[in-house]
């Protein structure tokens, strides 16, 4: 998936945006070429650890009907490792006289709020299902967004038996202090679930620019959720008819995470520390708790306009009731070609070497078919050439 929402650009009055990554990846015979993670939301440090190929591209057009009123349509197909899907497909209206700054929409729309790029995960993200809503309504002290969703998608990938419904309320651009903004996302889920209950969720994030020093941005996330409400603002565990996955239990979960992102001359990067806990709600493992921890970062140093060194290191742990702790550590070095020297500049072509190792408990938990520890392996070296870009 894309690391963050790309900015649309006009091409002959049409909008075109997207994301792509791919390349050639090598690993020992019978082992995955990427995806070395204990399974937590913030535990896949991605540099030299993806091993996949895919592209998603959005096309659309906005029509100006005069007097400030506009309407538009957007469509985004995607293909990842040979699997085709619809990422987005929605229409919008804006410039209405009673709310000129707001946008009204319906369909399947991504509403991605904020991610942590180095682990490829949006900690706040309430889109992706079919629904309708509004964004950008000016309250004076904040912007208001509201969305109402079903459990379906345009590809009809959902467990129909749950009759899941979701409401999200998003308050953004709350000026909390000099250089600081607060965002609040509330989630309410209802339905007829086989395992677990309906649920609620609440997420708060605070972004601080020039944190301690100029050029350093700090973000703190505080999140909690229950039942079939996900921590990020989406559904939790609905299942998917198209892939054959069954409905999963609900969760009683919480997360606290902090990131810093910087660019100072040729030196840029991002770092993360996160703790997440989840207790299963429903099913045969009702009450079983899992606790995940992540600590790591990526640094970028440009030696010229078109060459930079990338280094990423991460350590993660998982503790499940009644089981020995699992640990996984990962390090990647990647000389990189780029069109600009900054950390966020894309495209990048990376020539990477990754070393990962894990303990026997992690090996036992990931030794099944397709697991990274088949045969009792406790370490691996990956190499590859990858290009990543967005537009």
Tab-separated table of C-alpha atoms in Angstrom:
chain	number	residue	atom	x	y	z
A	1	UNK	CA	0.000	0.000	0.000
A	2	UNK	CA	1.067	3.567	-0.455
A	3	UNK	CA	2.983	5.108	2.392
A	4	UNK	CA	0.894	8.278	2.293
A	5	UNK	CA	-1.729	9.792	0.033
A	6	UNK	CA	-0.222	11.113	-3.197
A	7	UNK	CA	-1.036	14.598	-4.449
A	8	UNK	CA	-3.133	14.722	-7.599
A	9	UNK	CA	-1.723	16.500	-10.636
A	10	UNK	CA	-3.688	17.756	-13.603
A	11	UNK	CA	-3.007	16.178	-16.989
A	12	UNK	CA	-5.192	17.656	-19.766
A	13	UNK	CA	-7.859	18.560	-17.180
A	14	UNK	CA	-7.735	15.063	-15.670
A	15	UNK	CA	-6.252	14.184	-12.283
A	16	UNK	CA	-3.719	11.372	-12.109
A	17	UNK	CA	-2.094	10.096	-8.914
A	18	UNK	CA	-0.696	6.854	-7.634
A	19	UNK	CA	1.960	4.737	-6.013
A	20	UNK	CA	4.286	1.980	-7.210
A	21	UNK	CA	7.027	-0.219	-5.859
A	22	UNK	CA	8.760	-3.258	-7.301
A	23	UNK	CA	12.035	-4.877	-8.156
A	24	UNK	CA	14.160	-8.000	-7.982
A	25	UNK	CA	14.404	-9.726	-4.602
A	26	UNK	CA	16.604	-12.608	-3.438
A	27	UNK	CA	16.338	-14.892	-0.393
A	28	UNK	CA	17.454	-18.440	0.428
A	29	UNK	CA	15.428	-21.194	-1.241
A	30	UNK	CA	12.085	-21.835	0.422
A	31	UNK	CA	12.037	-18.598	2.396
A	32	UNK	CA	9.947	-15.432	1.913
A	33	UNK	CA	11.600	-12.513	0.116
A	34	UNK	CA	10.107	-10.052	2.625
A	35	UNK	CA	7.499	-9.646	5.330
A	36	UNK	CA	9.674	-10.486	8.353
A	37	UNK	CA	7.498	-9.323	11.224
A	38	UNK	CA	5.972	-10.710	14.406
A	39	UNK	CA	2.578	-9.539	13.188
A	40	UNK	CA	1.900	-6.283	15.035
A	41	UNK	CA	0.551	-3.202	13.271
A	42	UNK	CA	3.771	-1.236	13.784
A	43	UNK	CA	6.266	-4.113	13.584
A	44	UNK	CA	7.167	-4.404	9.897
A	45	UNK	CA	10.147	-2.116	9.367
A	46	UNK	CA	9.808	-2.022	5.614
A	47	UNK	CA	13.105	-0.997	4.018
A	48	UNK	CA	14.533	-4.119	2.337
A	49	UNK	CA	11.700	-6.150	3.893
A	50	UNK	CA	8.818	-5.861	1.424
A	51	UNK	CA	9.625	-8.287	-1.370
A	52	UNK	CA	6.489	-7.467	-3.346
A	53	UNK	CA	5.491	-5.774	-6.592
A	54	UNK	CA	2.483	-3.595	-7.191
A	55	UNK	CA	0.978	-0.432	-8.539
A	56	UNK	CA	-2.146	1.629	-7.865
A	57	UNK	CA	-3.139	4.611	-9.970
A	58	UNK	CA	-6.034	7.012	-9.555
A	59	UNK	CA	-7.739	8.825	-12.395
A	60	UNK	CA	-10.425	11.455	-12.054
A	61	UNK	CA	-11.920	14.674	-13.217
A	62	UNK	CA	-13.424	17.688	-11.456
A	63	UNK	CA	-16.157	19.692	-13.160
A	64	UNK	CA	-16.621	23.387	-12.375
A	65	UNK	CA	-20.313	24.299	-12.690
A	66	UNK	CA	-19.890	27.938	-11.648
A	67	UNK	CA	-20.600	30.009	-8.555
A	68	UNK	CA	-17.920	28.069	-6.676
A	69	UNK	CA	-19.716	24.737	-7.094
A	70	UNK	CA	-17.817	21.671	-8.287
A	71	UNK	CA	-18.358	17.970	-8.622
A	72	UNK	CA	-15.935	15.194	-9.424
A	73	UNK	CA	-15.361	11.485	-9.798
A	74	UNK	CA	-12.319	9.367	-8.879
A	75	UNK	CA	-11.403	5.761	-9.663
A	76	UNK	CA	-8.302	3.869	-8.492
A	77	UNK	CA	-7.596	0.249	-9.509
A	78	UNK	CA	-4.636	-1.609	-8.051
A	79	UNK	CA	-2.639	-4.780	-8.600
A	80	UNK	CA	-0.374	-6.296	-5.975
A	81	UNK	CA	1.489	-9.541	-6.652
A	82	UNK	CA	-0.983	-10.489	-9.371
A	83	UNK	CA	-4.149	-9.692	-7.397
A	84	UNK	CA	-6.408	-7.039	-8.905
A	85	UNK	CA	-8.716	-4.893	-6.754
A	86	UNK	CA	-10.508	-1.566	-6.570
A	87	UNK	CA	-8.782	0.734	-4.100
A	88	UNK	CA	-11.160	3.684	-4.559
A	89	UNK	CA	-14.193	4.716	-6.535
A	90	UNK	CA	-16.237	7.720	-5.420
A	91	UNK	CA	-17.903	10.974	-6.443
A	92	UNK	CA	-17.812	14.368	-4.727
A	93	UNK	CA	-19.720	17.660	-4.520
A	94	UNK	CA	-18.401	20.916	-3.063
A	95	UNK	CA	-19.094	24.635	-2.912
A	96	UNK	CA	-22.680	24.301	-1.692
A	97	UNK	CA	-24.121	27.571	-0.405
A	98	UNK	CA	-24.718	26.372	3.172
A	99	UNK	CA	-21.217	24.829	3.498
A	100	UNK	CA	-18.962	26.268	0.777
A	101	UNK	CA	-15.735	24.891	2.246
A	102	UNK	CA	-16.994	21.313	2.767
A	103	UNK	CA	-16.809	18.358	0.375
A	104	UNK	CA	-19.611	15.787	0.275
A	105	UNK	CA	-18.779	12.331	-1.090
A	106	UNK	CA	-20.195	8.845	-1.625
A	107	UNK	CA	-18.704	5.536	-2.773
A	108	UNK	CA	-15.504	3.842	-1.632
A	109	UNK	CA	-12.940	6.423	-0.564
A	110	UNK	CA	-9.647	6.344	1.257
A	111	UNK	CA	-9.687	8.656	4.243
A	112	UNK	CA	-6.129	8.207	5.399
A	113	UNK	CA	-5.202	10.605	8.164
A	114	UNK	CA	-1.650	9.821	9.240
A	115	UNK	CA	0.813	7.000	8.779
A	116	UNK	CA	4.244	5.998	10.015
A	117	UNK	CA	6.082	5.563	6.746
A	118	UNK	CA	8.910	3.309	7.935
A	119	UNK	CA	6.426	0.593	9.024
A	120	UNK	CA	3.944	1.232	6.184
A	121	UNK	CA	0.943	1.608	8.460
A	122	UNK	CA	-1.741	4.264	8.882
A	123	UNK	CA	-2.431	4.606	12.583
A	124	UNK	CA	-5.484	6.756	11.800
A	125	UNK	CA	-7.472	5.767	8.688
A	126	UNK	CA	-11.255	5.563	8.459
A	127	UNK	CA	-11.939	4.963	4.774
A	128	UNK	CA	-11.780	1.949	2.421
A	129	UNK	CA	-15.363	0.652	2.831
A	130	UNK	CA	-18.391	1.825	0.858
A	131	UNK	CA	-20.131	4.748	2.469
A	132	UNK	CA	-20.914	8.442	2.310
A	133	UNK	CA	-19.858	11.503	4.227
A	134	UNK	CA	-18.461	14.979	4.441
A	135	UNK	CA	-14.987	16.433	4.985
A	136	UNK	CA	-13.660	19.912	5.684
A	137	UNK	CA	-16.695	21.554	7.327
A	138	UNK	CA	-15.376	24.679	9.076
A	139	UNK	CA	-16.344	24.898	12.751
A	140	UNK	CA	-14.080	27.848	13.390
A	141	UNK	CA	-11.884	26.101	15.940
A	142	UNK	CA	-11.571	22.899	13.847
A	143	UNK	CA	-12.510	21.160	10.610
A	144	UNK	CA	-15.223	18.483	10.816
A	145	UNK	CA	-15.448	15.248	8.870
A	146	UNK	CA	-18.214	12.638	9.194
A	147	UNK	CA	-18.503	9.247	7.489
A	148	UNK	CA	-21.139	6.496	7.504
A	149	UNK	CA	-20.036	3.069	6.220
A	150	UNK	CA	-21.177	-0.494	5.587
A	151	UNK	CA	-18.837	-3.474	5.682
A	152	UNK	CA	-18.673	-3.784	1.894
A	153	UNK	CA	-16.368	-2.558	-0.855
A	154	UNK	CA	-16.848	-2.014	-4.578
A	155	UNK	CA	-15.411	-5.505	-5.070
A	156	UNK	CA	-18.062	-6.774	-2.606
A	157	UNK	CA	-15.393	-8.249	-0.334
A	158	UNK	CA	-17.210	-8.616	2.977
A	159	UNK	CA	-18.803	-11.108	5.320
A	160	UNK	CA	-22.471	-10.369	4.606
A	161	UNK	CA	-23.771	-12.072	7.751
A	162	UNK	CA	-22.573	-9.393	10.167
A	163	UNK	CA	-24.609	-6.468	8.708
A	164	UNK	CA	-21.795	-4.252	9.984
A	165	UNK	CA	-22.264	-0.495	10.104
A	166	UNK	CA	-19.798	2.218	11.151
A	167	UNK	CA	-19.889	5.943	11.924
A	168	UNK	CA	-16.754	8.079	12.207
A	169	UNK	CA	-16.384	11.656	13.399
A	170	UNK	CA	-13.100	13.404	12.582
A	171	UNK	CA	-12.047	16.733	14.125
A	172	UNK	CA	-8.878	18.159	12.566
A	173	UNK	CA	-6.737	21.320	12.549
A	174	UNK	CA	-7.341	22.029	16.239
A	175	UNK	CA	-4.650	24.576	17.155
A	176	UNK	CA	-3.507	23.343	20.553
A	177	UNK	CA	-0.324	25.412	20.993
A	178	UNK	CA	2.289	27.288	18.975
A	179	UNK	CA	3.284	24.971	16.143
A	180	UNK	CA	1.049	22.194	17.454
A	181	UNK	CA	-2.183	20.697	16.095
A	182	UNK	CA	-4.517	18.147	17.640
A	183	UNK	CA	-6.713	15.666	15.785
A	184	UNK	CA	-9.519	13.510	17.216
A	185	UNK	CA	-11.137	10.522	15.499
A	186	UNK	CA	-14.138	8.750	17.044
A	187	UNK	CA	-15.555	5.417	15.820
A	188	UNK	CA	-18.864	3.647	16.483
A	189	UNK	CA	-19.504	0.140	15.075
A	190	UNK	CA	-22.738	-1.857	15.192
A	191	UNK	CA	-23.749	-5.204	13.722
A	192	UNK	CA	-24.680	-8.842	14.349
A	193	UNK	CA	-21.326	-10.491	14.968
A	194	UNK	CA	-20.614	-14.190	15.436
A	195	UNK	CA	-17.757	-13.488	17.826
A	196	UNK	CA	-17.471	-10.395	19.974
A	197	UNK	CA	-19.587	-7.294	20.188
A	198	UNK	CA	-20.245	-4.001	18.517
A	199	UNK	CA	-17.687	-1.462	19.619
A	200	UNK	CA	-16.278	2.033	19.875
A	201	UNK	CA	-12.911	3.653	19.294
A	202	UNK	CA	-11.174	6.924	20.075
A	203	UNK	CA	-7.869	8.189	18.646
A	204	UNK	CA	-5.967	11.374	19.438
A	205	UNK	CA	-2.869	12.597	17.640
A	206	UNK	CA	-0.754	15.661	18.287
A	207	UNK	CA	1.696	17.006	15.705
A	208	UNK	CA	4.378	19.430	16.834
A	209	UNK	CA	6.581	21.211	14.313
A	210	UNK	CA	10.086	22.398	15.259
A	211	UNK	CA	10.046	20.075	18.267
A	212	UNK	CA	13.081	20.960	20.445
A	213	UNK	CA	15.026	22.024	17.326
A	214	UNK	CA	14.126	23.497	13.938
A	215	UNK	CA	13.165	20.906	11.336
A	216	UNK	CA	12.146	18.174	13.791
A	217	UNK	CA	8.474	17.103	13.785
A	218	UNK	CA	7.062	15.072	16.667
A	219	UNK	CA	3.796	13.109	16.625
A	220	UNK	CA	2.141	11.326	19.543
A	221	UNK	CA	-0.770	8.892	19.135
A	222	UNK	CA	-3.099	7.773	21.945
A	223	UNK	CA	-5.681	5.210	20.818
A	224	UNK	CA	-8.201	2.765	22.263
A	225	UNK	CA	-10.928	0.569	20.767
A	226	UNK	CA	-13.345	-2.189	21.723
A	227	UNK	CA	-15.339	-4.934	20.001
A	228	UNK	CA	-15.364	-4.799	16.211
A	229	UNK	CA	-14.101	-1.198	16.088
A	230	UNK	CA	-10.496	-1.072	14.917
A	231	UNK	CA	-7.813	1.006	16.584
A	232	UNK	CA	-7.208	2.957	13.370
A	233	UNK	CA	-10.888	3.898	12.886
A	234	UNK	CA	-11.905	1.062	10.561
A	235	UNK	CA	-13.698	-2.227	11.245
A	236	UNK	CA	-12.019	-4.995	13.232
A	237	UNK	CA	-12.152	-8.566	11.912
A	238	UNK	CA	-15.180	-8.652	9.594
A	239	UNK	CA	-13.806	-11.357	7.296
A	240	UNK	CA	-13.746	-11.350	3.503
A	241	UNK	CA	-15.950	-13.464	1.245
A	242	UNK	CA	-13.696	-12.950	-1.785
A	243	UNK	CA	-10.573	-14.327	-0.092
A	244	UNK	CA	-12.365	-16.914	2.027
A	245	UNK	CA	-11.289	-15.412	5.345
A	246	UNK	CA	-13.818	-15.857	8.097
A	247	UNK	CA	-15.026	-13.359	10.662
A	248	UNK	CA	-12.537	-12.791	13.466
A	249	UNK	CA	-13.244	-11.966	17.110
A	250	UNK	CA	-13.515	-8.424	18.365
A	251	UNK	CA	-10.677	-6.845	20.346
A	252	UNK	CA	-10.222	-4.718	23.434
A	253	UNK	CA	-7.146	-2.789	22.359
A	254	UNK	CA	-5.003	0.240	23.047
A	255	UNK	CA	-1.924	1.847	21.519
A	256	UNK	CA	0.517	4.591	22.378
A	257	UNK	CA	3.060	5.582	19.747
A	258	UNK	CA	5.498	8.411	19.150
A	259	UNK	CA	7.395	9.352	16.012
A	260	UNK	CA	9.951	11.962	15.083
A	261	UNK	CA	10.702	13.018	11.502
A	262	UNK	CA	13.483	15.376	10.441
A	263	UNK	CA	15.491	16.914	7.623
A	264	UNK	CA	18.597	18.916	8.391
A	265	UNK	CA	20.742	19.575	5.376
A	266	UNK	CA	21.727	16.239	3.857
A	267	UNK	CA	20.556	14.304	6.944
A	268	UNK	CA	16.936	13.147	7.231
A	269	UNK	CA	14.944	10.343	8.757
A	270	UNK	CA	12.108	9.010	10.848
A	271	UNK	CA	12.030	7.048	14.133
A	272	UNK	CA	9.256	5.238	16.016
A	273	UNK	CA	8.523	3.825	19.447
A	274	UNK	CA	5.187	2.081	19.988
A	275	UNK	CA	3.380	-0.184	22.436
A	276	UNK	CA	0.113	-1.934	21.613
A	277	UNK	CA	-2.018	-4.383	23.576
A	278	UNK	CA	-5.065	-6.379	22.494
A	279	UNK	CA	-7.391	-8.731	24.357
A	280	UNK	CA	-9.554	-11.072	22.277
A	281	UNK	CA	-13.309	-10.471	22.638
A	282	UNK	CA	-15.252	-13.615	21.676
A	283	UNK	CA	-14.466	-17.083	20.303
A	284	UNK	CA	-12.479	-19.921	21.806
A	285	UNK	CA	-9.581	-17.644	22.807
A	286	UNK	CA	-11.772	-15.074	24.536
A	287	UNK	CA	-9.689	-13.028	26.992
A	288	UNK	CA	-6.273	-13.957	25.529
A	289	UNK	CA	-3.967	-10.912	25.549
A	290	UNK	CA	-1.150	-9.942	23.183
A	291	UNK	CA	1.334	-7.122	23.852
A	292	UNK	CA	3.526	-5.745	21.038
A	293	UNK	CA	6.487	-3.385	21.229
A	294	UNK	CA	8.396	-1.637	18.416
A	295	UNK	CA	11.475	0.566	18.399
A	296	UNK	CA	13.395	1.613	15.320
A	297	UNK	CA	14.158	4.172	12.679
A	298	UNK	CA	15.465	4.967	9.212
A	299	UNK	CA	18.181	7.501	8.441
A	300	UNK	CA	18.985	9.080	5.100
A	301	UNK	CA	22.234	10.838	4.272
A	302	UNK	CA	22.810	12.365	0.829
A	303	UNK	CA	26.381	12.526	-0.431
A	304	UNK	CA	25.269	14.227	-3.648
A	305	UNK	CA	22.118	15.423	-5.330
A	306	UNK	CA	21.372	11.953	-6.737
A	307	UNK	CA	22.933	9.520	-4.260
A	308	UNK	CA	22.131	8.826	-0.641
A	309	UNK	CA	22.713	6.157	1.963
A	310	UNK	CA	19.709	4.639	3.743
A	311	UNK	CA	20.093	2.750	7.012
A	312	UNK	CA	17.167	1.210	8.897
A	313	UNK	CA	17.172	-0.744	12.154
A	314	UNK	CA	14.300	-2.068	14.228
A	315	UNK	CA	13.713	-4.275	17.238
A	316	UNK	CA	10.300	-5.761	18.045
A	317	UNK	CA	8.764	-8.047	20.637
A	318	UNK	CA	5.474	-9.875	21.137
A	319	UNK	CA	4.141	-11.333	24.375
A	320	UNK	CA	1.088	-13.614	24.358
A	321	UNK	CA	-0.481	-14.930	27.574
A	322	UNK	CA	0.982	-18.306	28.518
A	323	UNK	CA	3.736	-18.223	25.881
A	324	UNK	CA	7.420	-17.353	25.891
A	325	UNK	CA	8.240	-13.847	24.550
A	326	UNK	CA	9.029	-13.487	20.849
A	327	UNK	CA	11.785	-11.180	19.583
A	328	UNK	CA	12.769	-10.105	16.062
A	329	UNK	CA	15.568	-7.700	15.106
A	330	UNK	CA	16.251	-6.295	11.637
A	331	UNK	CA	18.938	-4.141	10.000
A	332	UNK	CA	19.129	-2.838	6.408
A	333	UNK	CA	21.804	-0.940	4.500
A	334	UNK	CA	20.812	0.502	1.117
A	335	UNK	CA	22.895	2.693	-1.202
A	336	UNK	CA	20.234	4.585	-3.119
A	337	UNK	CA	19.800	6.508	-6.362
A	338	UNK	CA	17.393	9.460	-6.228
A	339	UNK	CA	16.376	12.587	-8.108
A	340	UNK	CA	16.688	14.785	-5.005
A	341	UNK	CA	18.604	14.435	-1.726
A	342	UNK	CA	15.781	14.731	0.843
A	343	UNK	CA	14.388	11.860	2.928
A	344	UNK	CA	10.924	12.174	1.334
A	345	UNK	CA	12.079	12.553	-2.267
A	346	UNK	CA	10.860	9.899	-4.700
A	347	UNK	CA	11.510	7.964	-6.832
A	348	UNK	CA	14.259	6.059	-5.050
A	349	UNK	CA	16.109	3.029	-6.424
A	350	UNK	CA	17.621	1.055	-3.567
A	351	UNK	CA	20.314	-1.630	-3.650
A	352	UNK	CA	19.824	-3.238	-0.268
A	353	UNK	CA	21.129	-5.894	2.072
A	354	UNK	CA	18.935	-6.868	5.035
A	355	UNK	CA	19.842	-9.010	8.011
A	356	UNK	CA	17.100	-10.267	10.353
A	357	UNK	CA	17.233	-12.627	13.308
A	358	UNK	CA	14.698	-13.876	15.840
A	359	UNK	CA	14.525	-16.149	18.864
A	360	UNK	CA	13.219	-19.710	19.126
A	361	UNK	CA	9.787	-18.580	20.341
A	362	UNK	CA	9.333	-16.415	17.254
A	363	UNK	CA	10.549	-19.320	15.124
A	364	UNK	CA	7.971	-21.671	16.652
A	365	UNK	CA	5.168	-19.166	16.048
A	366	UNK	CA	6.149	-18.639	12.385
A	367	UNK	CA	7.204	-22.124	11.260
A	368	UNK	CA	4.033	-23.086	9.380
A	369	UNK	CA	3.536	-23.147	5.611
A	370	UNK	CA	4.590	-19.755	4.252
A	371	UNK	CA	6.151	-18.736	7.561
A	372	UNK	CA	9.579	-17.150	7.674
A	373	UNK	CA	11.002	-19.701	10.143
A	374	UNK	CA	10.342	-22.916	8.214
A	375	UNK	CA	12.832	-25.588	9.269
A	376	UNK	CA	13.612	-23.893	12.569
A	377	UNK	CA	15.603	-21.091	10.957
A	378	UNK	CA	16.379	-18.154	13.297
A	379	UNK	CA	18.087	-15.696	10.938
A	380	UNK	CA	18.220	-14.674	7.291
A	381	UNK	CA	19.952	-12.351	4.837
A	382	UNK	CA	17.921	-10.699	2.072
A	383	UNK	CA	19.213	-8.773	-0.931
A	384	UNK	CA	17.462	-6.884	-3.675
A	385	UNK	CA	16.989	-3.900	-5.929
A	386	UNK	CA	13.771	-1.940	-5.431
A	387	UNK	CA	12.256	1.207	-6.826
A	388	UNK	CA	9.554	3.135	-4.969
A	389	UNK	CA	7.681	6.190	-6.192
A	390	UNK	CA	4.476	8.148	-5.729
A	391	UNK	CA	2.938	11.006	-7.660
